[in-house]
Amino acid sequence: MMDNKYLVEVQNLQQYFPVAGGKLFEKKVVKAVDNVSFGIKRGETLGLVGESGCGKTTTGRTLLRLYEPTSGKIFFDGEDITKVNMLPYRQKMQIVFQDPYASLDPRMTVGDIIGEAIDIHHLASSKKDRQDQIISVLSTVGLNSEHANRYPHEFSGGQRQRVGIARALAVNPQFIVCDEPVSALDVSIQAQVVNMFEQLQEEMGLTYLFIAHDLSIVKHISNRIGVMYLGKMVELADSYELTFHSVHPYTKSLISAIPIADPETSRKSKRIVLEGDVPSPVNPPSGCRFRTRCPYADELCAAEEPEWKEVSSGHYAACHHLDKVN
Ligand SMILES: Nc1ncnc2c1ncn2[C@@H]1O[C@H](COP(=O)(O)OP(=O)(O)O)[C@@H](O)[C@H]1O
Ligand SMILES: [Mg+2]
C-alpha cells in the first residue's frame, strides 16, 4: 500500500515509443515521458501544462494504462495498478478527449455511445434503468432526452464535448483525465465547459488531471499545476504559487507568454521570452533538456541532469541555477 494522501500517483513514469525509419539494427525511441513523478490528491484538480509535444497526453493515457508504461509505477487509491487487469479500474478512471469530433463514433447515437459505457460495466439492472441513466447523465451535462436519439454530427462542438463528458460520467468515475477538453472549442464556449467541469467536481467529488497547453486556462481550475518540458516535469506547485512565484525559467517563459489582458500575472514575473524550437524527443539534449533554450544555461546544465528538489513547502523544481534565475 502506498501513502493514501493521493488518489492517483505515478512514480518514475516512463513512456518510450519506438520510432520507425531509424538505421538498420538501430533502435530509436521517442522519450515521450521520461521519469515523471507526481500525485493527485482526492478531490483536487492537478493542471498539466507545456508546449505541444512535451508529453502531456502520453502522461494522461499512460497513467490510465491506455498505453503500457515502459517503466515506473502507477497507483490508484493506494493500490499498485501498474500490472493489474484494468477493467475494474476503467470504471473509476475515465478520460475526456481533446477532440470531440474524433472521439465519438459517428455511426452511433448519443444514447448508444453512453449506453455502451454503462453496458461494459454492467451498471444497469434493466432496459428502463439503462435508459433512465442515459437521460439522467445527459441532463447532468445540460443536454436532454431528445439528444439521445441523435448522431454526433448533429451537435455543435461544445455539445459534442458535453456528450464526451456524459460518456465519462455515465460510469460514476472518481477520477477523470481531461485532455485539453476545451482546446478544440470556440473561445466563446470554452469558459462554459470549464465551468461545467468545476461544477461537476463540486457536486460529485471528482478528481481531475486537467491538461492544457495554455497556462491561462488551467490556472483558474487547478489547485496545483505541473509544468512539462520535453518529457520531463520541470516545476510543480500550488496554482497561485506557480503563477506568481514560479522559479523555473521555462515556467517563467510560459507566464511571460500569457497575453497582456492578464497584466497582474505577467507584471509580477521576470519576462523570459524563448527563442528556437523544442528539440526532438528522439534526441533530447544532454543534462537539462531545457538548456538549449534557456538564457541561464552553462556547462553544468549540459553535463548533469538537474535534480527534482522541493524548493519550498510543496513547491518542486528541477534547475541547476535557481539562484541566478530568481
Ligand atoms: N503513439 C505514439 N507513437 C509514437 N510517438 C508518439 C505517440 N504518441 C505521442 N508520441 C510522441 O510523443 C511525444 C509527446 O506527445 P504527446 O504526449 O502527444 O504530447 P502533448 O500532449 O504534450 O502534445 C511527441 O513527440 C509525439 O510525437
Ligand atoms: Mg496532447
mmCIF file of C-alpha atoms in Angstrom, residues 51-267:
data_model
loop_
_atom_site.group_PDB
_atom_site.id
_atom_site.type_symbol
_atom_site.label_atom_id
_atom_site.label_comp_id
_atom_site.label_asym_id
_atom_site.label_seq_id
_atom_site.Cartn_x
_atom_site.Cartn_y
_atom_site.Cartn_z
ATOM 1 C CA GLU A 51 4.008 23.134 -25.250
ATOM 2 C CA SER A 52 2.562 20.742 -27.795
ATOM 3 C CA GLY A 53 4.576 17.513 -27.937
ATOM 4 C CA CYS A 54 6.015 17.723 -24.404
ATOM 5 C CA GLY A 55 4.245 14.520 -23.303
ATOM 6 C CA LYS A 56 1.024 15.643 -21.595
ATOM 7 C CA THR A 57 -1.344 13.342 -23.476
ATOM 8 C CA THR A 58 1.075 10.448 -23.153
ATOM 9 C CA THR A 59 1.285 11.040 -19.395
ATOM 10 C CA GLY A 60 -2.519 11.062 -19.088
ATOM 11 C CA ARG A 61 -3.021 7.991 -21.238
ATOM 12 C CA THR A 62 -0.190 6.037 -19.649
ATOM 13 C CA LEU A 63 -1.464 6.642 -16.142
ATOM 14 C CA LEU A 64 -4.789 5.193 -17.304
ATOM 15 C CA ARG A 65 -2.845 2.278 -18.821
ATOM 16 C CA LEU A 66 -4.272 3.072 -22.255
ATOM 17 C CA TYR A 67 -0.576 2.722 -23.056
ATOM 18 C CA GLU A 68 1.519 0.251 -21.082
ATOM 19 C CA PRO A 69 4.289 2.153 -19.315
ATOM 20 C CA THR A 70 7.872 1.478 -20.373
ATOM 21 C CA SER A 71 8.764 1.660 -16.698
ATOM 22 C CA GLY A 72 7.663 3.247 -13.454
ATOM 23 C CA LYS A 73 4.692 2.656 -11.200
ATOM 24 C CA ILE A 74 1.066 3.770 -11.138
ATOM 25 C CA PHE A 75 -1.100 3.765 -8.009
ATOM 26 C CA PHE A 76 -4.833 4.269 -7.617
ATOM 27 C CA ASP A 77 -6.222 4.746 -4.126
ATOM 28 C CA GLY A 78 -3.118 3.143 -2.670
ATOM 29 C CA GLU A 79 -3.185 0.089 -4.947
ATOM 30 C CA ASP A 80 -0.364 -0.585 -7.372
ATOM 31 C CA ILE A 81 -2.192 -0.833 -10.720
ATOM 32 C CA THR A 82 0.896 -0.926 -12.942
ATOM 33 C CA LYS A 83 0.309 -4.525 -13.944
ATOM 34 C CA VAL A 84 -3.230 -5.407 -12.865
ATOM 35 C CA ASN A 85 -6.248 -6.155 -15.065
ATOM 36 C CA MET A 86 -7.628 -2.670 -15.609
ATOM 37 C CA LEU A 87 -11.291 -3.497 -16.203
ATOM 38 C CA PRO A 88 -12.478 -2.682 -12.654
ATOM 39 C CA TYR A 89 -10.365 0.492 -12.698
ATOM 40 C CA ARG A 90 -11.726 1.633 -16.068
ATOM 41 C CA GLN A 91 -14.927 2.443 -14.259
ATOM 42 C CA LYS A 92 -13.130 4.538 -11.652
ATOM 43 C CA MET A 93 -10.708 6.276 -14.006
ATOM 44 C CA GLN A 94 -12.092 7.939 -17.114
ATOM 45 C CA ILE A 95 -10.870 10.288 -19.848
ATOM 46 C CA VAL A 96 -12.371 13.154 -21.791
ATOM 47 C CA PHE A 97 -10.520 13.542 -25.067
ATOM 48 C CA GLN A 98 -9.235 16.686 -26.687
ATOM 49 C CA ASP A 99 -11.104 16.241 -29.933
ATOM 50 C CA PRO A 100 -14.839 15.689 -29.517
ATOM 51 C CA TYR A 101 -15.120 15.183 -33.282
ATOM 52 C CA ALA A 102 -12.718 12.258 -33.432
ATOM 53 C CA SER A 103 -13.561 10.608 -30.115
ATOM 54 C CA LEU A 104 -17.244 9.850 -30.748
ATOM 55 C CA ASP A 105 -18.234 7.080 -33.156
ATOM 56 C CA PRO A 106 -20.193 8.847 -35.924
ATOM 57 C CA ARG A 107 -22.331 5.749 -36.578
ATOM 58 C CA MET A 108 -23.668 5.533 -33.024
ATOM 59 C CA THR A 109 -26.419 7.638 -31.487
ATOM 60 C CA VAL A 110 -25.526 9.590 -28.390
ATOM 61 C CA GLY A 111 -27.754 7.242 -26.402
ATOM 62 C CA ASP A 112 -25.794 4.238 -27.667
ATOM 63 C CA ILE A 113 -22.448 5.907 -27.012
ATOM 64 C CA ILE A 114 -23.400 6.471 -23.379
ATOM 65 C CA GLY A 115 -25.255 3.159 -23.126
ATOM 66 C CA GLU A 116 -22.164 1.308 -24.263
ATOM 67 C CA ALA A 117 -20.185 2.659 -21.308
ATOM 68 C CA ILE A 118 -22.998 1.601 -18.967
ATOM 69 C CA ASP A 119 -23.070 -1.884 -20.533
ATOM 70 C CA ILE A 120 -19.329 -2.501 -20.308
ATOM 71 C CA HIS A 121 -19.507 -2.157 -16.552
ATOM 72 C CA HIS A 122 -22.948 -3.813 -16.132
ATOM 73 C CA LEU A 123 -24.337 -0.764 -14.387
ATOM 74 C CA ALA A 124 -27.961 -1.063 -15.498
ATOM 75 C CA SER A 125 -30.437 -3.509 -13.953
ATOM 76 C CA SER A 126 -32.954 -3.298 -16.807
ATOM 77 C CA LYS A 127 -33.574 -1.652 -20.171
ATOM 78 C CA LYS A 128 -35.569 1.051 -18.470
ATOM 79 C CA ASP A 129 -32.888 1.624 -15.859
ATOM 80 C CA ARG A 130 -30.331 1.922 -18.665
ATOM 81 C CA GLN A 131 -32.484 4.490 -20.487
ATOM 82 C CA ASP A 132 -33.090 6.422 -17.254
ATOM 83 C CA GLN A 133 -29.362 6.534 -16.580
ATOM 84 C CA ILE A 134 -28.652 7.804 -20.097
ATOM 85 C CA ILE A 135 -31.194 10.593 -19.747
ATOM 86 C CA SER A 136 -30.027 11.463 -16.262
ATOM 87 C CA VAL A 137 -26.393 11.841 -17.307
ATOM 88 C CA LEU A 138 -27.392 13.853 -20.385
ATOM 89 C CA SER A 139 -29.257 16.280 -18.147
ATOM 90 C CA THR A 140 -26.205 16.473 -15.870
ATOM 91 C CA VAL A 141 -24.224 17.914 -18.786
ATOM 92 C CA GLY A 142 -27.016 20.212 -19.939
ATOM 93 C CA LEU A 143 -28.496 18.045 -22.705
ATOM 94 C CA ASN A 144 -31.902 16.319 -22.782
ATOM 95 C CA SER A 145 -33.655 13.082 -23.715
ATOM 96 C CA GLU A 146 -34.232 14.296 -27.287
ATOM 97 C CA HIS A 147 -30.484 14.344 -27.787
ATOM 98 C CA ALA A 148 -30.154 10.622 -27.050
ATOM 99 C CA ASN A 149 -31.501 9.678 -30.492
ATOM 100 C CA ARG A 150 -29.213 11.963 -32.435
ATOM 101 C CA TYR A 151 -25.836 11.354 -34.007
ATOM 102 C CA PRO A 152 -22.630 13.228 -33.096
ATOM 103 C CA HIS A 153 -22.591 15.209 -36.375
ATOM 104 C CA GLU A 154 -25.916 16.800 -35.425
ATOM 105 C CA PHE A 155 -24.259 18.591 -32.499
ATOM 106 C CA SER A 156 -22.102 21.690 -32.180
ATOM 107 C CA GLY A 157 -18.530 21.310 -30.909
ATOM 108 C CA GLY A 158 -19.470 22.336 -27.388
ATOM 109 C CA GLN A 159 -22.424 19.951 -27.303
ATOM 110 C CA ARG A 160 -20.246 17.151 -28.618
ATOM 111 C CA GLN A 161 -17.787 17.715 -25.832
ATOM 112 C CA ARG A 162 -20.729 17.547 -23.414
ATOM 113 C CA VAL A 163 -21.510 14.119 -24.875
ATOM 114 C CA GLY A 164 -17.882 13.102 -24.287
ATOM 115 C CA ILE A 165 -18.189 14.279 -20.699
ATOM 116 C CA ALA A 166 -21.510 12.433 -20.276
ATOM 117 C CA ARG A 167 -19.901 9.247 -21.539
ATOM 118 C CA ALA A 168 -17.133 9.598 -18.934
ATOM 119 C CA LEU A 169 -19.610 10.406 -16.145
ATOM 120 C CA ALA A 170 -22.004 7.582 -17.051
ATOM 121 C CA VAL A 171 -19.903 5.026 -15.158
ATOM 122 C CA ASN A 172 -19.612 7.113 -11.960
ATOM 123 C CA PRO A 173 -15.860 7.596 -12.030
ATOM 124 C CA GLN A 174 -13.769 9.024 -9.207
ATOM 125 C CA PHE A 175 -11.035 10.365 -11.438
ATOM 126 C CA ILE A 176 -11.053 11.912 -14.923
ATOM 127 C CA VAL A 177 -8.154 12.786 -17.187
ATOM 128 C CA CYS A 178 -9.362 15.903 -19.007
ATOM 129 C CA ASP A 179 -7.047 16.063 -22.017
ATOM 130 C CA GLU A 180 -7.318 19.606 -23.364
ATOM 131 C CA PRO A 181 -11.106 19.261 -23.292
ATOM 132 C CA VAL A 182 -11.725 22.816 -24.466
ATOM 133 C CA SER A 183 -8.809 23.387 -26.867
ATOM 134 C CA ALA A 184 -10.829 22.392 -29.930
ATOM 135 C CA LEU A 185 -13.821 24.535 -28.946
ATOM 136 C CA ASP A 186 -14.702 28.112 -29.842
ATOM 137 C CA VAL A 187 -13.190 30.542 -27.379
ATOM 138 C CA SER A 188 -16.704 31.808 -26.654
ATOM 139 C CA ILE A 189 -17.770 28.482 -25.168
ATOM 140 C CA GLN A 190 -14.508 27.381 -23.535
ATOM 141 C CA ALA A 191 -15.359 29.071 -20.241
ATOM 142 C CA GLN A 192 -18.801 27.427 -20.158
ATOM 143 C CA VAL A 193 -17.309 23.982 -20.469
ATOM 144 C CA VAL A 194 -14.542 24.699 -17.945
ATOM 145 C CA ASN A 195 -17.194 25.962 -15.511
ATOM 146 C CA MET A 196 -19.146 22.785 -16.038
ATOM 147 C CA PHE A 197 -16.101 20.695 -15.138
ATOM 148 C CA GLU A 198 -15.744 22.730 -11.939
ATOM 149 C CA GLN A 199 -19.403 22.348 -11.046
ATOM 150 C CA LEU A 200 -19.365 18.600 -11.686
ATOM 151 C CA GLN A 201 -16.319 18.282 -9.495
ATOM 152 C CA GLU A 202 -18.036 20.067 -6.647
ATOM 153 C CA GLU A 203 -21.212 18.018 -6.960
ATOM 154 C CA MET A 204 -19.573 14.641 -7.414
ATOM 155 C CA GLY A 205 -16.287 14.983 -5.545
ATOM 156 C CA LEU A 206 -14.329 14.227 -8.722
ATOM 157 C CA THR A 207 -10.554 14.330 -9.008
ATOM 158 C CA TYR A 208 -9.071 15.694 -12.246
ATOM 159 C CA LEU A 209 -5.844 15.678 -14.163
ATOM 160 C CA PHE A 210 -6.568 18.718 -16.317
ATOM 161 C CA ILE A 211 -4.275 19.030 -19.321
ATOM 162 C CA ALA A 212 -3.812 22.233 -21.317
ATOM 163 C CA HIS A 213 -1.059 23.765 -23.414
ATOM 164 C CA ASP A 214 -2.105 27.140 -22.134
ATOM 165 C CA LEU A 215 -1.455 28.133 -18.530
ATOM 166 C CA SER A 216 -4.207 30.738 -18.590
ATOM 167 C CA ILE A 217 -6.870 28.014 -18.891
ATOM 168 C CA VAL A 218 -5.645 25.760 -16.076
ATOM 169 C CA LYS A 219 -4.656 28.347 -13.508
ATOM 170 C CA HIS A 220 -8.272 29.018 -12.534
ATOM 171 C CA ILE A 221 -9.468 25.448 -12.371
ATOM 172 C CA SER A 222 -6.348 23.859 -10.832
ATOM 173 C CA ASN A 223 -5.383 23.510 -7.190
ATOM 174 C CA ARG A 224 -1.852 22.659 -8.220
ATOM 175 C CA ILE A 225 -0.068 22.828 -11.571
ATOM 176 C CA GLY A 226 2.724 20.751 -13.063
ATOM 177 C CA VAL A 227 4.782 22.045 -15.978
ATOM 178 C CA MET A 228 6.296 19.659 -18.516
ATOM 179 C CA TYR A 229 9.080 20.223 -21.000
ATOM 180 C CA LEU A 230 10.244 17.581 -23.472
ATOM 181 C CA GLY A 231 9.071 14.569 -21.474
ATOM 182 C CA LYS A 232 10.132 15.882 -18.070
ATOM 183 C CA MET A 233 8.316 17.649 -15.303
ATOM 184 C CA VAL A 234 10.259 20.844 -14.586
ATOM 185 C CA GLU A 235 8.129 22.509 -11.906
ATOM 186 C CA LEU A 236 5.142 21.658 -9.717
ATOM 187 C CA ALA A 237 3.447 23.908 -7.179
ATOM 188 C CA ASP A 238 0.220 25.249 -5.820
ATOM 189 C CA SER A 239 -1.595 27.103 -8.587
ATOM 190 C CA TYR A 240 -1.221 30.570 -7.066
ATOM 191 C CA GLU A 241 2.404 29.918 -6.111
ATOM 192 C CA LEU A 242 3.202 28.712 -9.626
ATOM 193 C CA THR A 243 1.504 31.681 -11.250
ATOM 194 C CA PHE A 244 3.062 34.368 -9.063
ATOM 195 C CA HIS A 245 6.262 32.810 -7.693
ATOM 196 C CA SER A 246 7.446 30.371 -10.333
ATOM 197 C CA VAL A 247 11.154 29.562 -10.048
ATOM 198 C CA HIS A 248 11.925 27.622 -13.229
ATOM 199 C CA PRO A 249 12.956 29.645 -16.306
ATOM 200 C CA TYR A 250 10.641 27.581 -18.529
ATOM 201 C CA THR A 251 7.613 28.265 -16.336
ATOM 202 C CA LYS A 252 8.552 31.941 -16.309
ATOM 203 C CA SER A 253 8.611 31.928 -20.096
ATOM 204 C CA LEU A 254 5.115 30.399 -20.194
ATOM 205 C CA ILE A 255 3.879 33.086 -17.838
ATOM 206 C CA SER A 256 5.550 35.759 -19.966
ATOM 207 C CA ALA A 257 3.508 34.389 -22.854
ATOM 208 C CA ILE A 258 0.161 34.998 -21.146
ATOM 209 C CA PRO A 259 -1.456 37.893 -23.020
ATOM 210 C CA ILE A 260 -1.326 41.379 -21.569
ATOM 211 C CA ALA A 261 -5.078 41.034 -20.944
ATOM 212 C CA ASP A 262 -3.885 39.426 -17.749
ATOM 213 C CA PRO A 263 -1.447 42.132 -16.599
ATOM 214 C CA GLU A 264 -1.366 41.145 -12.943
ATOM 215 C CA THR A 265 0.176 37.798 -13.753
ATOM 216 C CA SER A 266 2.648 38.967 -16.357
ATOM 217 C CA ARG A 267 3.811 42.016 -14.405
#
